[in-house]
Short mmCIF file of C-alpha atoms and ligand atoms in Angstrom, two decimals:
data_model
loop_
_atom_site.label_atom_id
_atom_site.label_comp_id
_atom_site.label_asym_id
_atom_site.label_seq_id
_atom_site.Cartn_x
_atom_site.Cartn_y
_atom_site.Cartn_z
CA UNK U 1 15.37 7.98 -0.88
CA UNK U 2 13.54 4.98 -2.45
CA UNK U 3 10.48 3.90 -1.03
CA UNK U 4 9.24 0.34 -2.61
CA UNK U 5 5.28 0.03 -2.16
CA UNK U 6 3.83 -3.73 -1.95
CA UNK U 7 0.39 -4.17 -1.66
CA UNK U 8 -2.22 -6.52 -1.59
CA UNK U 9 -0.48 -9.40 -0.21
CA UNK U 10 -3.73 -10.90 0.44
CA UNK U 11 -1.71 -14.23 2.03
CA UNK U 12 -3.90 -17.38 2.75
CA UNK U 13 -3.19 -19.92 5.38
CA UNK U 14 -1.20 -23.46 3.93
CA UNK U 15 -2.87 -25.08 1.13
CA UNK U 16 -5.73 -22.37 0.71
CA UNK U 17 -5.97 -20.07 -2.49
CA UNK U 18 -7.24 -16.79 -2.48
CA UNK U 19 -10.19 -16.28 -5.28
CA UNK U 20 -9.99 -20.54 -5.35
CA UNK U 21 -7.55 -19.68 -7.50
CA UNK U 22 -4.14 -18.16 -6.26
CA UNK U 23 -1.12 -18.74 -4.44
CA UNK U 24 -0.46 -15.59 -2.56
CA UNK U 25 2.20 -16.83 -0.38
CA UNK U 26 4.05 -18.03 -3.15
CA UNK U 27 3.39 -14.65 -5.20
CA UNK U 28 4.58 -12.70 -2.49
CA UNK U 29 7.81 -14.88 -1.75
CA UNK U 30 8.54 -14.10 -5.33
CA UNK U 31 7.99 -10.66 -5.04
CA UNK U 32 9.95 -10.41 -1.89
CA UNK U 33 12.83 -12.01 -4.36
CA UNK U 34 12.90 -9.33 -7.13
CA UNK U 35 12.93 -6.44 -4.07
CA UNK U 36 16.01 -8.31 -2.62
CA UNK U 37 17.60 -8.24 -5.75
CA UNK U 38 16.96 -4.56 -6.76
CA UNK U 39 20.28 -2.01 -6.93
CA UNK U 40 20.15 0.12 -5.53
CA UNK U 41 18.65 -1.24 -2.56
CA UNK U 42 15.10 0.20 -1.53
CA UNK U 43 15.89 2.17 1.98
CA UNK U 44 12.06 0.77 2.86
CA UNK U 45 9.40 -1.57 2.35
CA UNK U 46 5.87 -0.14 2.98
CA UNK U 47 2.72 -2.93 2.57
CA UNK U 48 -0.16 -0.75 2.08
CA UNK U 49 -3.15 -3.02 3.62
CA UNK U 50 -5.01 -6.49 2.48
CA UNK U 51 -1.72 -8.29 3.51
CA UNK U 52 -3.75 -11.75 4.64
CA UNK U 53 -7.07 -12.45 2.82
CA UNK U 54 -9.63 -13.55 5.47
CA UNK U 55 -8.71 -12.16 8.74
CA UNK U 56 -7.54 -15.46 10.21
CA UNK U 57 -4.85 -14.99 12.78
CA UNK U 58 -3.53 -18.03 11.26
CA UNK U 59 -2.74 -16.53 7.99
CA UNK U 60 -0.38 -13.68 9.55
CA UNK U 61 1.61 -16.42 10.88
CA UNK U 62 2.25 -17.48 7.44
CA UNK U 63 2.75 -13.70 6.34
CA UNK U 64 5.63 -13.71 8.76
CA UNK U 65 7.21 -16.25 7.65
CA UNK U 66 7.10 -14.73 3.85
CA UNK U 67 8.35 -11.66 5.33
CA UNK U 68 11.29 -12.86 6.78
CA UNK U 69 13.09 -12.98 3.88
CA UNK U 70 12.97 -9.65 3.30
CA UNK U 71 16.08 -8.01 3.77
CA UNK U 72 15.03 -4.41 3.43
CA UNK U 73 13.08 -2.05 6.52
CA UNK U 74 9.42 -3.32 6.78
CA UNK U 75 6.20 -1.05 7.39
CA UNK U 76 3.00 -2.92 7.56
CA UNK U 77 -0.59 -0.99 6.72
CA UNK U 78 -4.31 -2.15 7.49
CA UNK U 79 -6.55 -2.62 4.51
CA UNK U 80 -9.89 -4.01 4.77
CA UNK U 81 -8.92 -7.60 5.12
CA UNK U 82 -6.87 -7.10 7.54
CA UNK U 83 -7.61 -7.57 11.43
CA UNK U 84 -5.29 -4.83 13.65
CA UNK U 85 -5.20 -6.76 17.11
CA UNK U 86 -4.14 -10.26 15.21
CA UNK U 87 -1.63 -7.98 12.94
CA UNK U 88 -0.18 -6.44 16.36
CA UNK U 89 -0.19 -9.94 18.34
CA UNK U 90 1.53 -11.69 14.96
CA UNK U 91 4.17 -8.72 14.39
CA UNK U 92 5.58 -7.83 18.21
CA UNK U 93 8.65 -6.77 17.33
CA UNK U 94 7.25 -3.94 14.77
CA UNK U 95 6.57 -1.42 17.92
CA UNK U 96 5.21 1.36 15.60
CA UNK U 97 1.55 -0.62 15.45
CA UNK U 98 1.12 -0.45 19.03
CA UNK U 99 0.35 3.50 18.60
CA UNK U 100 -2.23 3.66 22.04
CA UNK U 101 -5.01 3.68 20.08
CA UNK U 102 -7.30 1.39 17.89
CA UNK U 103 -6.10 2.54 14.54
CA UNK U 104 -2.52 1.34 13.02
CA UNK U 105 -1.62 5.41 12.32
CA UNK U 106 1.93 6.21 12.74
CA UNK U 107 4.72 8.57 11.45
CA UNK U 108 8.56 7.28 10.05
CA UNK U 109 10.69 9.59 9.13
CA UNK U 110 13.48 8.32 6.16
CA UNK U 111 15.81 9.96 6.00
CA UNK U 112 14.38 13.86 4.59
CA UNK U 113 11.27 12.07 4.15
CA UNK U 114 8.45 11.98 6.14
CA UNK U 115 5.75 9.06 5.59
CA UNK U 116 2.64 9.25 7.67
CA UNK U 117 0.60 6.07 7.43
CA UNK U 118 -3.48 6.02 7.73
CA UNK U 119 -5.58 3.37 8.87
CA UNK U 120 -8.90 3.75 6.31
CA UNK U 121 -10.55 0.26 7.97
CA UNK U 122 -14.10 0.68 8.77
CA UNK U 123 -14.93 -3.09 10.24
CA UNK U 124 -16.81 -4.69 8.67
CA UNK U 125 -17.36 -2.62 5.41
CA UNK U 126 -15.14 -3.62 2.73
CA UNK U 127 -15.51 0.24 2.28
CA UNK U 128 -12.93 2.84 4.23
CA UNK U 129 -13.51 5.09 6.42
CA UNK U 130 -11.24 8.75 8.27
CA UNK U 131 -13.40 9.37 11.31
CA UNK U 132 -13.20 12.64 13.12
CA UNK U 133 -9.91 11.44 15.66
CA UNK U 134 -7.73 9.61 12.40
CA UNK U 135 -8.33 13.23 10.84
CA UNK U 136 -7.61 15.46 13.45
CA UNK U 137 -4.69 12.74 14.17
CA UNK U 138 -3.32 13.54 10.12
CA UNK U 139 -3.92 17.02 10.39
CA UNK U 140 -1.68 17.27 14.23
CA UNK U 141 0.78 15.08 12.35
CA UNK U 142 1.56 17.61 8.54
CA UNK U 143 1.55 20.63 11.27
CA UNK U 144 4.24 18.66 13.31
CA UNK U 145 6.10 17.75 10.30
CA UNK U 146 5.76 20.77 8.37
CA UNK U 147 8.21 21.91 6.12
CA UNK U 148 9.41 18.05 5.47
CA UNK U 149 8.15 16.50 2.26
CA UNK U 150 5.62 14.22 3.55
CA UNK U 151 4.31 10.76 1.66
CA UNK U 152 1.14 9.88 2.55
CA UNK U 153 0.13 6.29 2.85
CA UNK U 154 -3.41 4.33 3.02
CA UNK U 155 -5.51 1.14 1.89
CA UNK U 156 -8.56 2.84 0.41
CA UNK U 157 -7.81 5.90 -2.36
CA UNK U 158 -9.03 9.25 -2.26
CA UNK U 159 -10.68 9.37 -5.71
CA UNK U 160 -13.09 7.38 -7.60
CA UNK U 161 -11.71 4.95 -10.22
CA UNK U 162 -13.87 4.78 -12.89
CA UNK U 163 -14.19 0.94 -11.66
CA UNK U 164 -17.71 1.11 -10.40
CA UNK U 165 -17.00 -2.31 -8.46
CA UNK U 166 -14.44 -0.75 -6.43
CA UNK U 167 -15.26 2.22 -6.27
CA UNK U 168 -18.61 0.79 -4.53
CA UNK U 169 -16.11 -0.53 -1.89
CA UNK U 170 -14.30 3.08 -1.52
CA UNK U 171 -13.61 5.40 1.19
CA UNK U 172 -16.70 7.09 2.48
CA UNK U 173 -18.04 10.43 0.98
CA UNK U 174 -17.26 11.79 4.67
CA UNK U 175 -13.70 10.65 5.23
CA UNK U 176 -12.75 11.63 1.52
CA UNK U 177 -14.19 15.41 2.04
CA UNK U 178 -12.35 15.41 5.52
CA UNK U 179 -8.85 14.03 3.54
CA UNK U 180 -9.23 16.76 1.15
CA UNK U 181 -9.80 19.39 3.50
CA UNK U 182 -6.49 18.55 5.89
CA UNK U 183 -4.45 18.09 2.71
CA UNK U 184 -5.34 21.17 1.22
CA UNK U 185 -4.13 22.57 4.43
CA UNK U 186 -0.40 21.69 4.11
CA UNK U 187 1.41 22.22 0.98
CA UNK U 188 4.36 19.93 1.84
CA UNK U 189 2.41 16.51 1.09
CA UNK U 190 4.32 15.34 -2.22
CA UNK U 191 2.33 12.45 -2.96
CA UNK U 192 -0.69 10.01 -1.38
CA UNK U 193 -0.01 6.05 -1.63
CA UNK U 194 -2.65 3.74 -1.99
CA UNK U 195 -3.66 0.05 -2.09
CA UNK U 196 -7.04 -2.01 -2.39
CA UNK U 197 -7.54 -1.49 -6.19
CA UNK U 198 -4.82 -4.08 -7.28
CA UNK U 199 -3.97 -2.08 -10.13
CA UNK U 200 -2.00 1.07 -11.29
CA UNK U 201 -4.14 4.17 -11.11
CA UNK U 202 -2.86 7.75 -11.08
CA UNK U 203 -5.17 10.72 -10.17
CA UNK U 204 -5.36 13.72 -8.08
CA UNK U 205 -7.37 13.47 -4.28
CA UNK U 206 -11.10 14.19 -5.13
CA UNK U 207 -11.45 18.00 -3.66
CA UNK U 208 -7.73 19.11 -3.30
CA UNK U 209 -6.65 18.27 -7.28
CA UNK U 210 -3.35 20.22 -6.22
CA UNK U 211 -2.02 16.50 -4.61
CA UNK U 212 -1.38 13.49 -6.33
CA UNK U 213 -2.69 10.47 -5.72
CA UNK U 214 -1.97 6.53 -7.21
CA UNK U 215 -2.81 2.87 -6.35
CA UNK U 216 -0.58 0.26 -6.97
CA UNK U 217 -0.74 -3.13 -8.41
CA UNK U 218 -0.63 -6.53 -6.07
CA UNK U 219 1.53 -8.91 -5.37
CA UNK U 220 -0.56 -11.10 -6.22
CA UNK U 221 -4.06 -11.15 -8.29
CA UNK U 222 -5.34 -8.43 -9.77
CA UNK U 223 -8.67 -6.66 -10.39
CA UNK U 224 -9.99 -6.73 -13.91
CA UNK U 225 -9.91 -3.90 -15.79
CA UNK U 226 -13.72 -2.98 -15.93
CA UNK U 227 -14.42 0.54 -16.88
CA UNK U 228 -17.76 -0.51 -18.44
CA UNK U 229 -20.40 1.09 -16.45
CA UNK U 230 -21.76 -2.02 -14.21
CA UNK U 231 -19.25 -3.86 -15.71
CA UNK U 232 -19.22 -7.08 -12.39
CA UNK U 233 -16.30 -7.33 -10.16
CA UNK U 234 -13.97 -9.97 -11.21
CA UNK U 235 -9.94 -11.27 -11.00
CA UNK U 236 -7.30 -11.01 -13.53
CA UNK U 237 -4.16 -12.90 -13.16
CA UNK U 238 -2.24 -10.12 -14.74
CA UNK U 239 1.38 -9.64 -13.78
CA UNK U 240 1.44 -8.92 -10.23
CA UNK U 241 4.50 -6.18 -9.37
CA UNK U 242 5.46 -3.44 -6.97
CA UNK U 243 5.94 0.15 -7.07
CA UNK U 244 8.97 1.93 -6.27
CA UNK U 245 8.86 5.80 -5.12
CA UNK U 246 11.73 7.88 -5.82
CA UNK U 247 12.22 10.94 -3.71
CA UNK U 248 15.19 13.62 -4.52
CA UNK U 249 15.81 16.74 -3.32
CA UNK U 250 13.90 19.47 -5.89
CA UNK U 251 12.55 16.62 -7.81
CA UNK U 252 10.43 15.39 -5.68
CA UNK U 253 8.51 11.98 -5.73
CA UNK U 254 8.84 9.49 -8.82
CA UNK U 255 6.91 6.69 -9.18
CA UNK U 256 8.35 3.18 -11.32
CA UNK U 257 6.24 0.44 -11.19
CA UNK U 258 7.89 -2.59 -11.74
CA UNK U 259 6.76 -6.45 -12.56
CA UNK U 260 7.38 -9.52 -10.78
CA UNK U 261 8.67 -11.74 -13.55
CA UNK U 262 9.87 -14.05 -14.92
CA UNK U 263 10.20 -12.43 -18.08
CA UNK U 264 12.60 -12.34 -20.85
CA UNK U 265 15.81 -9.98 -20.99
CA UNK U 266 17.53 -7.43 -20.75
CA UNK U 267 18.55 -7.39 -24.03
CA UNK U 268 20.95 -4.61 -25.71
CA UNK U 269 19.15 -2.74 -28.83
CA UNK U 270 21.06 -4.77 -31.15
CA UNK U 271 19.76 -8.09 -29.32
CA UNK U 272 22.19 -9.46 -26.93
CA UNK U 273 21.98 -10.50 -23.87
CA UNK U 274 22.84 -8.01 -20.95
CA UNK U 275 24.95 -9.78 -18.34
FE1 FE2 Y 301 -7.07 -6.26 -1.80
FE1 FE2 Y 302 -8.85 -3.77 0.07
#
């Protein structure tokens, strides 16, 4: 089973730039690209939240239209830039988001894999939030599935970063100590996906250091480095990339992260070109 993890679309309507400064649509058409030319094939696509940049319905049309091309199963995530009617409205035909109640939370099951997706939104903090029902929603849904090696997936990680910008913008002290205590609960949660940091961080969920946790890096623009303490929040145009999770029987979940070139090669070790 391999899972590919985009994230961070953060897609602007025609002619805008994200940051002044970036073409997300074009970033994640490229993206989109190097997925559709990966072997083997990913059996899924999930977008783990900020996939348009300033909650304009206007900008999901244009998301659609970038996702089109895909030619690999899509699941689609709420970060904090993200507006869940407009997302439902733009994406009809993706019945899993119409789940009866406010939050985009849903189960898919691939193949011996189950992924359970979490909505960590908290309009109109840039912060996240689990409230008492998404919890007690997670906690019905590893009891249902139990037994299955579950992937958790959600915008806003579980741990602190050691970015003090972002981690300013986190998921609240509540919902984190409410994560930790349904994870801790059920042993068959192999791994927790996140977005909203735009970079690669791995780490274990603050309170339950028995499950691993990791962001992943955007499609698009990414967040500078800044471990400084107070270091200000700024953009890096860094390679943007994806992250593809590899899940095997007794081996459990492996993570790749991979770049969105171009770049050059491959090249053998003696310096030729591989065909
Ligand atoms: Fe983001
Ligand atoms: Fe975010």
């Amino acid at each position: 089973m391999l899972l590919c993890q985009i994230t961070d679309l953060h897609v602007t309507r025609p002619g805008a730039l994200a940051c002044a400064r970036v073409d997300t649509a074009r970033s994640l058409r490229r993206a989109i690209a190097a997925i559709n030319r990966l072997s083997p094939r990913p059996d899924a696509v999930i977008a783990t939240g900020d996939l348009i940049d300033t909650s304009h319905p206007s900008e999901y049309e244009v998301l659609r239209a970038c996702l089109s091309e895909l030619t690999v199963p899509l699941y689609l995530c709420v970060g904090n830039h993200d507006h869940r009617e407009a997302l439902r409205a733009a994406f009809p035909d993706h019945a899993y988001l119409r789940t009866g109640s406010e939050f985009v939370q849903y189960r898919v099951d691939l193949g011996a894999l189950t992924v359970l997706v979490l909505d960590t939104q908290d309009p109109p903090n840039a912060g996240g939030h689990l409230c008492d029902a998404r919890l007690t929603w997670l906690d019905e849904q590893l009891q249902a599935c139990a037994g299955r090696p579950t992937l958790v997936a959600m915008h806003h990680p579980p741990f602190d970063t050691g970015i003090e910008f972002m981690d300013g913008l986190g998921l609240s002290a509540r919902g984190r100590a409410g994560f930790a205590r349904v994870v801790s609960r059920h042993r068959h949660v192999e791994r927790v996906i996140c977005g909203h940091l735009h970079r690669s961080i791995q780490a274990s969920v603050a309170g339950a250091p028995e499950v691993m946790a990791s962001t992943c890096v955007s499609t698009a623009h990414q967040i500078t480095l800044g471990l400084a303490p107070g270091a200000p929040g700024s953009i890096a145009l860094e390679p943007p990339g994806f992250a593809l999770h590899l899940w095997q029987p007794g081996a459990g979940v492996r993570t790749h992260l991979a770049y969105v070139g171009p770049y050059d090669g491959p090249y053998t070790f003696d310096g030729e070109s591989v065909s």
